[in-house]
mmCIF file of C-alpha atoms and ligand atoms in Angstrom:
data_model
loop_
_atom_site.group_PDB
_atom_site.id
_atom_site.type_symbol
_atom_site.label_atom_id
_atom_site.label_comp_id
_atom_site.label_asym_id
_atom_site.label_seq_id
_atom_site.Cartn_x
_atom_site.Cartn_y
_atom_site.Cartn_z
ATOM 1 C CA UNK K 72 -16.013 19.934 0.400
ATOM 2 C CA UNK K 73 -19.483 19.705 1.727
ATOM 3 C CA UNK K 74 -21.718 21.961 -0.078
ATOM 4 C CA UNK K 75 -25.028 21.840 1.890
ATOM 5 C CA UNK K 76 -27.562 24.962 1.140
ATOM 6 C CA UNK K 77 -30.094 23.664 3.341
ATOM 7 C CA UNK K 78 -28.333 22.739 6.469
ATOM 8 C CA UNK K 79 -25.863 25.280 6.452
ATOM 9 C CA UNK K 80 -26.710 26.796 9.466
ATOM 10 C CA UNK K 81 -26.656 23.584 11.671
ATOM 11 C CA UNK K 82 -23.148 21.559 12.879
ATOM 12 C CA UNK K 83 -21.248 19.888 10.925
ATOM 13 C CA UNK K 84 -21.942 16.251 11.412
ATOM 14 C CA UNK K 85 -19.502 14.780 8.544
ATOM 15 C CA UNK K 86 -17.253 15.587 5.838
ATOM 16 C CA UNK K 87 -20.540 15.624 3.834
ATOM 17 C CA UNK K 88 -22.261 17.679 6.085
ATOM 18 C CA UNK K 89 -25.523 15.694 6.514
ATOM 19 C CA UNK K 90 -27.067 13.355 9.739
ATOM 20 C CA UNK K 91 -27.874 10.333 7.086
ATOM 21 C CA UNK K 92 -24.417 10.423 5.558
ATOM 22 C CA UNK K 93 -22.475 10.393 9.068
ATOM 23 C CA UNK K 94 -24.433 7.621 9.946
ATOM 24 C CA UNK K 95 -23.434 5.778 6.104
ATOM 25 C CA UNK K 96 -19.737 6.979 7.067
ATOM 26 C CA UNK K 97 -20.304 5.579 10.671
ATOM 27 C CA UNK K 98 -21.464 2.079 9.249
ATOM 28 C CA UNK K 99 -18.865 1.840 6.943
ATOM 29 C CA UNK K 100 -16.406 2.396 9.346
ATOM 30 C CA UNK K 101 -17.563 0.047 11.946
ATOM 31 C CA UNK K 102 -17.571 -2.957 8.958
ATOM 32 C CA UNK K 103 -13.820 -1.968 8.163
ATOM 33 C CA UNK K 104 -12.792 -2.052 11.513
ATOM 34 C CA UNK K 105 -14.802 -5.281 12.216
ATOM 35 C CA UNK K 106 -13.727 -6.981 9.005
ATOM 36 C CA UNK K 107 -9.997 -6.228 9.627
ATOM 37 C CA UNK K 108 -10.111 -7.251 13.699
ATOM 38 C CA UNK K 109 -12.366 -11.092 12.677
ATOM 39 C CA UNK K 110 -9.567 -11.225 9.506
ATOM 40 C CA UNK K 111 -7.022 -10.935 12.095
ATOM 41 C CA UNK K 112 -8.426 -12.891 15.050
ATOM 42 C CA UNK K 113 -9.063 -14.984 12.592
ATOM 43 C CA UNK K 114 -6.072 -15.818 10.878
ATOM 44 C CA UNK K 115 -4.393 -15.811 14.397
ATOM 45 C CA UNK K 116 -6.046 -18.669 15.364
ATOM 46 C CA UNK K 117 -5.196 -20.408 12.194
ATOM 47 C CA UNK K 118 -1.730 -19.611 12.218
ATOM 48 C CA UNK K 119 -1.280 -20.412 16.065
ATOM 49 C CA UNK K 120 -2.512 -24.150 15.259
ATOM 50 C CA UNK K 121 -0.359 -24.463 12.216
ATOM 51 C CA UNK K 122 2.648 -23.491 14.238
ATOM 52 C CA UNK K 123 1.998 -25.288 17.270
ATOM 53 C CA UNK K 124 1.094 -29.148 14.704
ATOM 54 C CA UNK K 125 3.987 -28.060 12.696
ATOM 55 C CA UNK K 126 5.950 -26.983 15.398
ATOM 56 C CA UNK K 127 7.479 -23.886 13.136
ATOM 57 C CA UNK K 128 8.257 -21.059 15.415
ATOM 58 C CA UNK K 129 8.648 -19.012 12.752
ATOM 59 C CA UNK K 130 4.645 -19.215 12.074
ATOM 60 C CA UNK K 131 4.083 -18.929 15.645
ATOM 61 C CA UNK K 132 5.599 -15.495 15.741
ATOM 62 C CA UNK K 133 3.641 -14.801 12.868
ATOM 63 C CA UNK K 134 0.683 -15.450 14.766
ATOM 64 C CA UNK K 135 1.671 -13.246 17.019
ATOM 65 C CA UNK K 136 2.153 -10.893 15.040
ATOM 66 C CA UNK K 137 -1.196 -11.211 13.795
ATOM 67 C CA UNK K 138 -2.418 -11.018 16.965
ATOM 68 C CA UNK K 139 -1.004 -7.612 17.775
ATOM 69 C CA UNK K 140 -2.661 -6.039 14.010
ATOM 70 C CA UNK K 141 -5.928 -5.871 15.765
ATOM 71 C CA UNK K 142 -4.430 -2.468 18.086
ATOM 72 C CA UNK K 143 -3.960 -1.010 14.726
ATOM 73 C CA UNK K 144 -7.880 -1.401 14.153
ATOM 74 C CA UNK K 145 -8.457 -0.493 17.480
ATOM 75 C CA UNK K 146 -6.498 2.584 17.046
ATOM 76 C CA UNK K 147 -8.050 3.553 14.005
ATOM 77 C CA UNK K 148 -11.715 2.972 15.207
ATOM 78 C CA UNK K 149 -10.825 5.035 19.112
ATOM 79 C CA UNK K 150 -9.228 8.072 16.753
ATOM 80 C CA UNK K 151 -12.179 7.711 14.246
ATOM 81 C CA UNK K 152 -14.861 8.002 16.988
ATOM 82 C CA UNK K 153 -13.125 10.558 19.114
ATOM 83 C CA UNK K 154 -12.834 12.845 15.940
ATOM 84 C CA UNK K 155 -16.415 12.898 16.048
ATOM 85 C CA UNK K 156 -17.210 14.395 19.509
ATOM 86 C CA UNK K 157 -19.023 17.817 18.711
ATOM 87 C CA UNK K 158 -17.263 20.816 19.801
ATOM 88 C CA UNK K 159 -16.888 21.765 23.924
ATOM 89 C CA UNK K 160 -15.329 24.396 26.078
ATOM 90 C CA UNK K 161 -12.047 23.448 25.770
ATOM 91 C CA UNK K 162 -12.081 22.506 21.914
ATOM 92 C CA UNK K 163 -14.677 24.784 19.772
ATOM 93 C CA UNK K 164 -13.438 23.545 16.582
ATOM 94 C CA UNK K 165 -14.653 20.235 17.414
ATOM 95 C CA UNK K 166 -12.105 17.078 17.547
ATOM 96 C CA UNK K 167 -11.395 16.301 14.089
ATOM 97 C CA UNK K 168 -7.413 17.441 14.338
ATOM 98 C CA UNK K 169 -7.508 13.773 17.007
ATOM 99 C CA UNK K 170 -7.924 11.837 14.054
ATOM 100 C CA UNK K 171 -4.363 13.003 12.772
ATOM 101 C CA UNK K 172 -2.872 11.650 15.957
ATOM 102 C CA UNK K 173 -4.330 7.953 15.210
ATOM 103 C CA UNK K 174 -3.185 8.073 11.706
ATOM 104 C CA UNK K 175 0.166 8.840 13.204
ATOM 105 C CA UNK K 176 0.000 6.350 15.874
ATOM 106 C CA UNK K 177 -1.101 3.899 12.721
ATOM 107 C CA UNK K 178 2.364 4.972 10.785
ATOM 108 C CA UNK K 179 4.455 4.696 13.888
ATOM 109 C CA UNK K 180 3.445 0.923 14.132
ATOM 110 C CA UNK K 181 4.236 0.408 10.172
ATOM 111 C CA UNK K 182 7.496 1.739 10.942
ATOM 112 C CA UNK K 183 8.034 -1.194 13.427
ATOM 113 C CA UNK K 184 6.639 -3.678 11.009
ATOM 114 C CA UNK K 185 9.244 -2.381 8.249
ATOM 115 C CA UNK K 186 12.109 -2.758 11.150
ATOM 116 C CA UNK K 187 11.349 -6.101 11.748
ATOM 117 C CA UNK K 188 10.859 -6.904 8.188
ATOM 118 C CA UNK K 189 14.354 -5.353 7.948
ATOM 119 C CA UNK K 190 16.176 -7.358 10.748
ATOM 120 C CA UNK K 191 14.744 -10.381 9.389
ATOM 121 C CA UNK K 192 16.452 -9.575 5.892
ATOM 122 C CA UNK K 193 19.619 -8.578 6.870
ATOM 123 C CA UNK K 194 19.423 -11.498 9.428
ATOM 124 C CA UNK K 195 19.051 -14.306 6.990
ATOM 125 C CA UNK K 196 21.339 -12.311 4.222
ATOM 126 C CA UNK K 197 24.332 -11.823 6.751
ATOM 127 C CA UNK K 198 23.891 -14.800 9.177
ATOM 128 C CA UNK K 199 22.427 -16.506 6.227
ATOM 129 C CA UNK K 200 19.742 -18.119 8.698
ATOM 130 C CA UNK K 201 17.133 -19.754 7.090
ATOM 131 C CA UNK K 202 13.683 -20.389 8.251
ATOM 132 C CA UNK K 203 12.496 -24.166 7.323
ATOM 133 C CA UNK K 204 8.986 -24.996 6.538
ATOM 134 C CA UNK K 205 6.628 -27.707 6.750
ATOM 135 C CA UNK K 206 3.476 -28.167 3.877
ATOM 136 C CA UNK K 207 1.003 -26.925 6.627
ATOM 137 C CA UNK K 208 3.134 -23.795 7.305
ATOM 138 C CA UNK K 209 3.198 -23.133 3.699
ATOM 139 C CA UNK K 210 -0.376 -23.737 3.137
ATOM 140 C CA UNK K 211 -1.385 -21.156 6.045
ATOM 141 C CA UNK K 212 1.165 -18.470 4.777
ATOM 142 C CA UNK K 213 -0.380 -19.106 1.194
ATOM 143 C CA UNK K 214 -3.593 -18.373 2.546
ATOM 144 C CA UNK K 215 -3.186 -15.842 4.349
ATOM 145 C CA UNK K 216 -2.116 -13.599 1.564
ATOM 146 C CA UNK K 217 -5.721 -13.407 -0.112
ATOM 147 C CA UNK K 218 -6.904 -12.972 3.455
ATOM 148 C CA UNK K 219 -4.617 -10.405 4.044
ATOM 149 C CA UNK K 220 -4.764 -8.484 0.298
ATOM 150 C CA UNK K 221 -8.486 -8.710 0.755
ATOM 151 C CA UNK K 222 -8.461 -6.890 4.165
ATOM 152 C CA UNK K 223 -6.318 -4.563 2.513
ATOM 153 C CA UNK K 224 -8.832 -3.765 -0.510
ATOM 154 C CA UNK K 225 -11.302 -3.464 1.863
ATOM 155 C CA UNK K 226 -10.093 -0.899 3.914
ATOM 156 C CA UNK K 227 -8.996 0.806 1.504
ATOM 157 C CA UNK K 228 -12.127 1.075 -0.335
ATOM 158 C CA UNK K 229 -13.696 2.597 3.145
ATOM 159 C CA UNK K 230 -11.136 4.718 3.866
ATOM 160 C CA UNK K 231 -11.483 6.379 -0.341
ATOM 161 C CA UNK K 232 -15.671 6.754 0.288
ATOM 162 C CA UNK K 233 -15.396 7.986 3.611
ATOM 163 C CA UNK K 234 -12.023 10.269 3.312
ATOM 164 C CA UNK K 235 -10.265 8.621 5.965
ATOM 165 C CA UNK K 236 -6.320 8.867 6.421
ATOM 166 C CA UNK K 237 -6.160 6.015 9.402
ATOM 167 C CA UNK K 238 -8.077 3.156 7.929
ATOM 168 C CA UNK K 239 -6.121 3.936 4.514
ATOM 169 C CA UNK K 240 -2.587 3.534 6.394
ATOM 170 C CA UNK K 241 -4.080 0.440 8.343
ATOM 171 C CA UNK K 242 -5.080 -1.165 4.969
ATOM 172 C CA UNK K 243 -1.151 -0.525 4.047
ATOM 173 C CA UNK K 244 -0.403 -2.453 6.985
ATOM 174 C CA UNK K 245 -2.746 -5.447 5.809
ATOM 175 C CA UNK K 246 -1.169 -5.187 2.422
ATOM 176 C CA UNK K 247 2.315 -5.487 3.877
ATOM 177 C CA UNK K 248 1.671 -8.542 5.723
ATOM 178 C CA UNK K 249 0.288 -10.185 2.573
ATOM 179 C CA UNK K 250 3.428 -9.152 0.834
ATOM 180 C CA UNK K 251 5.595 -10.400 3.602
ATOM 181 C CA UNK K 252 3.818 -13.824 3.507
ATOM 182 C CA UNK K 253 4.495 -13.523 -0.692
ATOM 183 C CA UNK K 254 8.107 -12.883 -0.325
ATOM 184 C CA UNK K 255 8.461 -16.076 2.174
ATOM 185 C CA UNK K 256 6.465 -18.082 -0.635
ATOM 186 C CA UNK K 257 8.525 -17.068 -2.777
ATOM 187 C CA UNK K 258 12.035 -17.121 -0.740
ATOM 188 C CA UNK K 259 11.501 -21.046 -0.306
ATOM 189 C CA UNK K 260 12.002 -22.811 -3.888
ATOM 190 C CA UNK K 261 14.097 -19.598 -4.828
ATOM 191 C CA UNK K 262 16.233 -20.016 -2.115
ATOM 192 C CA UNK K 263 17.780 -23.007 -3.506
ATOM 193 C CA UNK K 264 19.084 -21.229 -6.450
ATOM 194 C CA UNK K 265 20.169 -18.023 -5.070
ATOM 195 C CA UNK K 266 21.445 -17.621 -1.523
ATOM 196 C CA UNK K 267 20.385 -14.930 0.360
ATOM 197 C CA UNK K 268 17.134 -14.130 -1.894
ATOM 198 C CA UNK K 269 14.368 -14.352 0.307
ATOM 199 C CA UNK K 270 16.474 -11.404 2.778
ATOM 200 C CA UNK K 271 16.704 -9.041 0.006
ATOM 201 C CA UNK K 272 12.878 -9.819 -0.843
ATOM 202 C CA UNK K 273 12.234 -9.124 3.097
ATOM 203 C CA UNK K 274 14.347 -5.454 2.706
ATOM 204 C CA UNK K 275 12.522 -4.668 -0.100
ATOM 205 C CA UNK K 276 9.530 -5.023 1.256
ATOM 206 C CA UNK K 277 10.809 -3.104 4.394
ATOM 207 C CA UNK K 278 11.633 -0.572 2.214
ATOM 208 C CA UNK K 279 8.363 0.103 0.579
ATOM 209 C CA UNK K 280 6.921 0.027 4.251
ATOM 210 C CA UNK K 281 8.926 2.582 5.209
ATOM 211 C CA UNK K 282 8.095 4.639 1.914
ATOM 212 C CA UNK K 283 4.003 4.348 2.848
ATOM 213 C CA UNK K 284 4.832 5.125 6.483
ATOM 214 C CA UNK K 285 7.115 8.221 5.497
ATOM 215 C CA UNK K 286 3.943 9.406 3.367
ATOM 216 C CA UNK K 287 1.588 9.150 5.961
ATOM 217 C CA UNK K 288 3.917 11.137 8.402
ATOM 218 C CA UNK K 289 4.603 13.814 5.707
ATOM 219 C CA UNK K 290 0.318 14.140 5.589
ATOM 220 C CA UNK K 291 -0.147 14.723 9.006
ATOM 221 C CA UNK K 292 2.508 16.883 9.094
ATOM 222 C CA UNK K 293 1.323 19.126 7.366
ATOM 223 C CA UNK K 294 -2.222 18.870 8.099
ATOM 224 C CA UNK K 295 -0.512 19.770 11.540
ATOM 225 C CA UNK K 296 1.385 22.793 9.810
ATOM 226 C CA UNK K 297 -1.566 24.120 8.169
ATOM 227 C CA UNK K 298 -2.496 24.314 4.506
ATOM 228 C CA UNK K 299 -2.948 26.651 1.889
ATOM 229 C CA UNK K 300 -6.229 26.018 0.374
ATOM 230 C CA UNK K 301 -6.564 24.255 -3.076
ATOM 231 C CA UNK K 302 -6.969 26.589 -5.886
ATOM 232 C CA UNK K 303 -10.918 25.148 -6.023
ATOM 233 C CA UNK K 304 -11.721 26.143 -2.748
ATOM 234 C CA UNK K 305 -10.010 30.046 -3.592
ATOM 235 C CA UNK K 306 -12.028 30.497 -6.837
ATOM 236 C CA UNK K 307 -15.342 29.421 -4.901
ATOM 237 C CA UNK K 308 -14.962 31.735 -2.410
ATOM 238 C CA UNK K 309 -13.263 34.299 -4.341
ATOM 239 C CA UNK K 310 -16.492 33.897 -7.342
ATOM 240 C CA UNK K 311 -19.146 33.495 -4.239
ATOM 241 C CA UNK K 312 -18.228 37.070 -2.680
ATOM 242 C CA UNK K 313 -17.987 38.873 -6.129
ATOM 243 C CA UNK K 314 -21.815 36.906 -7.368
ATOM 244 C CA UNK K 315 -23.191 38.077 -3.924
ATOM 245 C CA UNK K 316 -22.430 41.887 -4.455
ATOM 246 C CA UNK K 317 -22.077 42.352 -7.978
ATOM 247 C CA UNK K 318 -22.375 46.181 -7.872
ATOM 248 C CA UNK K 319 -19.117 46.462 -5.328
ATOM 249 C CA UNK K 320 -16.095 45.690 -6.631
ATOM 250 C CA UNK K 321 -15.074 43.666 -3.228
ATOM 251 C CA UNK K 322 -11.759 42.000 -4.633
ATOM 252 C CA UNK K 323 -11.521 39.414 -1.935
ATOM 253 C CA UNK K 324 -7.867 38.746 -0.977
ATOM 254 C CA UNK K 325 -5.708 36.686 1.508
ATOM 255 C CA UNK K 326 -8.005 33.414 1.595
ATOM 256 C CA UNK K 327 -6.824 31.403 4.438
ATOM 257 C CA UNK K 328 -8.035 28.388 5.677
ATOM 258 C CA UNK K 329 -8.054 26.593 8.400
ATOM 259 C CA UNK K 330 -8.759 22.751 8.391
ATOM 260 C CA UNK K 331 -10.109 21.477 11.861
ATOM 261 C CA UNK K 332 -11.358 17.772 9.686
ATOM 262 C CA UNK K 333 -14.834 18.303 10.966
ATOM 263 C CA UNK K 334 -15.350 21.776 10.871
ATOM 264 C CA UNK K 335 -13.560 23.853 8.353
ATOM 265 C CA UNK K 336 -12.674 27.675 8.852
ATOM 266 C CA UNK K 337 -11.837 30.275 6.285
ATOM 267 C CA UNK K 338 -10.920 34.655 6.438
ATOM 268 C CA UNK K 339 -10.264 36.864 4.084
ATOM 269 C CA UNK K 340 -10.323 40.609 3.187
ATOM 270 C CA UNK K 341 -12.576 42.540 0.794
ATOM 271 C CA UNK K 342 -12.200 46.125 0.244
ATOM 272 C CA UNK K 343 -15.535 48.347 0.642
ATOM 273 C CA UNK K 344 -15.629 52.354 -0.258
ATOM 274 C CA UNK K 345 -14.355 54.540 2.356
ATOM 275 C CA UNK K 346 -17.260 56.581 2.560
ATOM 276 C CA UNK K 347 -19.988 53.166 3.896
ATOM 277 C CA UNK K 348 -21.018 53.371 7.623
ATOM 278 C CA UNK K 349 -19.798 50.445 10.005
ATOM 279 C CA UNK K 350 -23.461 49.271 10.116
ATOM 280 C CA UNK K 351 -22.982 48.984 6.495
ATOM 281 C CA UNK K 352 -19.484 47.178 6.145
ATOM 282 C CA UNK K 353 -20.716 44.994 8.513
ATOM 283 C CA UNK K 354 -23.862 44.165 7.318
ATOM 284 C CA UNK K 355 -22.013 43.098 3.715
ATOM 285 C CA UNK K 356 -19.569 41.151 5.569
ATOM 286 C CA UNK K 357 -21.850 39.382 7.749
ATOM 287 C CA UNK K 358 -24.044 38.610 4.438
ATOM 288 C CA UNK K 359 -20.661 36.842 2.987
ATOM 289 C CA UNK K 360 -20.274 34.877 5.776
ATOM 290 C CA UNK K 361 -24.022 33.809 5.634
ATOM 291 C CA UNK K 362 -23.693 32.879 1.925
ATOM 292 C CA UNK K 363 -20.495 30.590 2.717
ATOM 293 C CA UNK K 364 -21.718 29.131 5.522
ATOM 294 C CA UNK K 365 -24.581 28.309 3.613
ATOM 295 C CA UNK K 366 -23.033 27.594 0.527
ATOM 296 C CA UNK K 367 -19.917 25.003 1.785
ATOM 297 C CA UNK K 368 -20.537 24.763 5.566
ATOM 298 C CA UNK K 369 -17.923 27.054 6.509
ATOM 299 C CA UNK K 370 -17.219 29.618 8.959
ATOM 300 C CA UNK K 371 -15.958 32.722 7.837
ATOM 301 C CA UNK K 372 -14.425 35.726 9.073
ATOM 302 C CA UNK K 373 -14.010 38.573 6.443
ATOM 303 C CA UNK K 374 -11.801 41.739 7.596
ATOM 304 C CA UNK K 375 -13.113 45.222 5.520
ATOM 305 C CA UNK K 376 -10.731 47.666 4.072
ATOM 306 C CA UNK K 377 -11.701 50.780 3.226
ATOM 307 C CA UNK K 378 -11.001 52.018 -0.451
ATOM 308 C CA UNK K 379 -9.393 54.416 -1.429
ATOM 309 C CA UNK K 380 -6.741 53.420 1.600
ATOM 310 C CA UNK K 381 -5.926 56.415 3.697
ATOM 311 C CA UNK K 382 -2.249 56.453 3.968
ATOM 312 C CA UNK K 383 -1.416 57.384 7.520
ATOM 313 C CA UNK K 384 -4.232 55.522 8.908
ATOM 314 C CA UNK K 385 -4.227 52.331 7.815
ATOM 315 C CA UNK K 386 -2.781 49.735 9.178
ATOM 316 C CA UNK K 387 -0.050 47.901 6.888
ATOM 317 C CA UNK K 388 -0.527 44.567 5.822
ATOM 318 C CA UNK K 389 1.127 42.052 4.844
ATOM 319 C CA UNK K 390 -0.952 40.585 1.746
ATOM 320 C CA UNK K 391 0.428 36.795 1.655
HETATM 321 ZN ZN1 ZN I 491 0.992 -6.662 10.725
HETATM 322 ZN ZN1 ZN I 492 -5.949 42.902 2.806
#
């Protein structure tokens, strides 16, 4: 929640609110990103060689694989900057909701990493195919898991400080390919013992992909849906109106909120006597939504309702 007294009347530039901290955010981001697209381009080129000396396919397709990570990033990075475009004719709440669209895009392409991770499995379980390899093979899969984990920590270290849901799924993805790349170290001298062990370590793994991918779809879902606000953001507002005009009893009812990432929205009703002019209900409302615009950085709309109600007159409502 950015609470911001002295800029409150200007846009908001970040979750923070302030020009110095979107450009901290900005940085921060653009090191993730670039950190998780050299990692990958990175241990692509490593991998291809390995494959291609050692002649394992196997780590070939890895490489590949590796290869194709970097769209994640770049997914993650487009969403991230598109977000950020201020508010235009056709979207006045600004393009923060975009960002739910990468992080989408971000689980869709975990789920295909968990199916392969699957058909792998079940392949070498049922067909009982195993995958043979060489010291260099196992070398580059060894070290790619530090790589990989590290990438991971990264990311989601960024994605914690700068509140992002993208970057936090695409350091899952990082920290699935490490723990692919375990369960292969590990599937080799436990293979001997147990057939079919390194398959069921490959659905596992699946599994818990499709767990962290199911989690981020359930987020953005119902981002999507809309939220009720948290029970912090309620007693704010609800303790802001009733500290602004003491002498009324306002009893502010109905918060709702409305999340657009970069620019948050909120309305509510408060209850004025009967007998105040419009110029005067208005002018307390319009104070309120100075005082949390000032106060949070964001917009309000406040409905009045007269008190004591006038039964024919007023209109019903349904107080959710
Ligand atoms: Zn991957
Ligand atoms: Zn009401």
């Amino acid at each position: 929640m950015g609470k911001n007294a002295s800029k409150g009347m200007e846009m908001r530039t970040s979750s923070t609110g302030t020009t110095s901290d979107a450009m901290k955010e900005n940085r921060a981001m653009r090191s993730a990103i670039l950190v998780a697209i050299l990692g990958n381009v990175l241990l692509f080129g490593g991998k291809y060689v390995a494959g291609v000396i050692s002649g394992s396919v196997a780590i070939q397709a890895d490489a590949w694989h590796t290869l194709s990570d970097v769209l994640t990033s770049i997914i993650v990075i487009v969403g991230y900057r598109f977000a950020r475009k201020p508010a235009d004719h056709e979207h006045p709440f600004g393009h923060g909701r975009y960002e739910l669209v990468s992080t989408m895009l971000v689980g869709v392409f975990l789920f295909a990493v968990a199916a392969m991770f699957l058909r792998q499995g079940v392949m070498q379980i049922f067909e009982h195919t195993q995958i043979h390899y060489g010291q260099l093979a196992i070398w580059t899969i060894a070290l790619s898991i530090p790589v990989k984990e590290g990438m991971a920590q990264y990311a989601f270290h960024v994605a914690k400080r700068i509140n992002n849901p993208a970057l936090r799924a695409d350091g899952w993805h990082h920290r699935s390919d490490a723990l692919s790349s375990v369960a292969v170290l590990m599937g080799i001298p436990i293979e001997q013992w147990f057939w079919g062990m390194d398959g069921a370590l490959a659905i596992g793994i699946s599994l818990l992909i499709v767990a962290v991918a199911l989690r981020t779809f359930r987020k953005v879902s119902s981002a999507i849906a809309g939220e009720a606000p948290s029970k912090e953001l309620t007693q704010h507002i609800t303790d802001t109106v009733n500290e602004t005009f003491p002498a009324l009893n306002l009893q502010p009812h109905r918060i709702r909120w409305h999340n657009y990432i970069q620019h948050q929205e909120v309305t509510l009703h408060v209850v004025l006597p009967r007998n105040l002019t419009v110029g005067q209900a208005f002018g307390v409302a319009e104070r309120l939504e100075r005082v949390i615009r000032e106060k949070y950085n964001i917009s309000a709309t406040i409905r009045v309702e007269p008190t004591p109600p006038h039964e024919d007159a007023d209109i019903p409502d349904p107080e959710i």
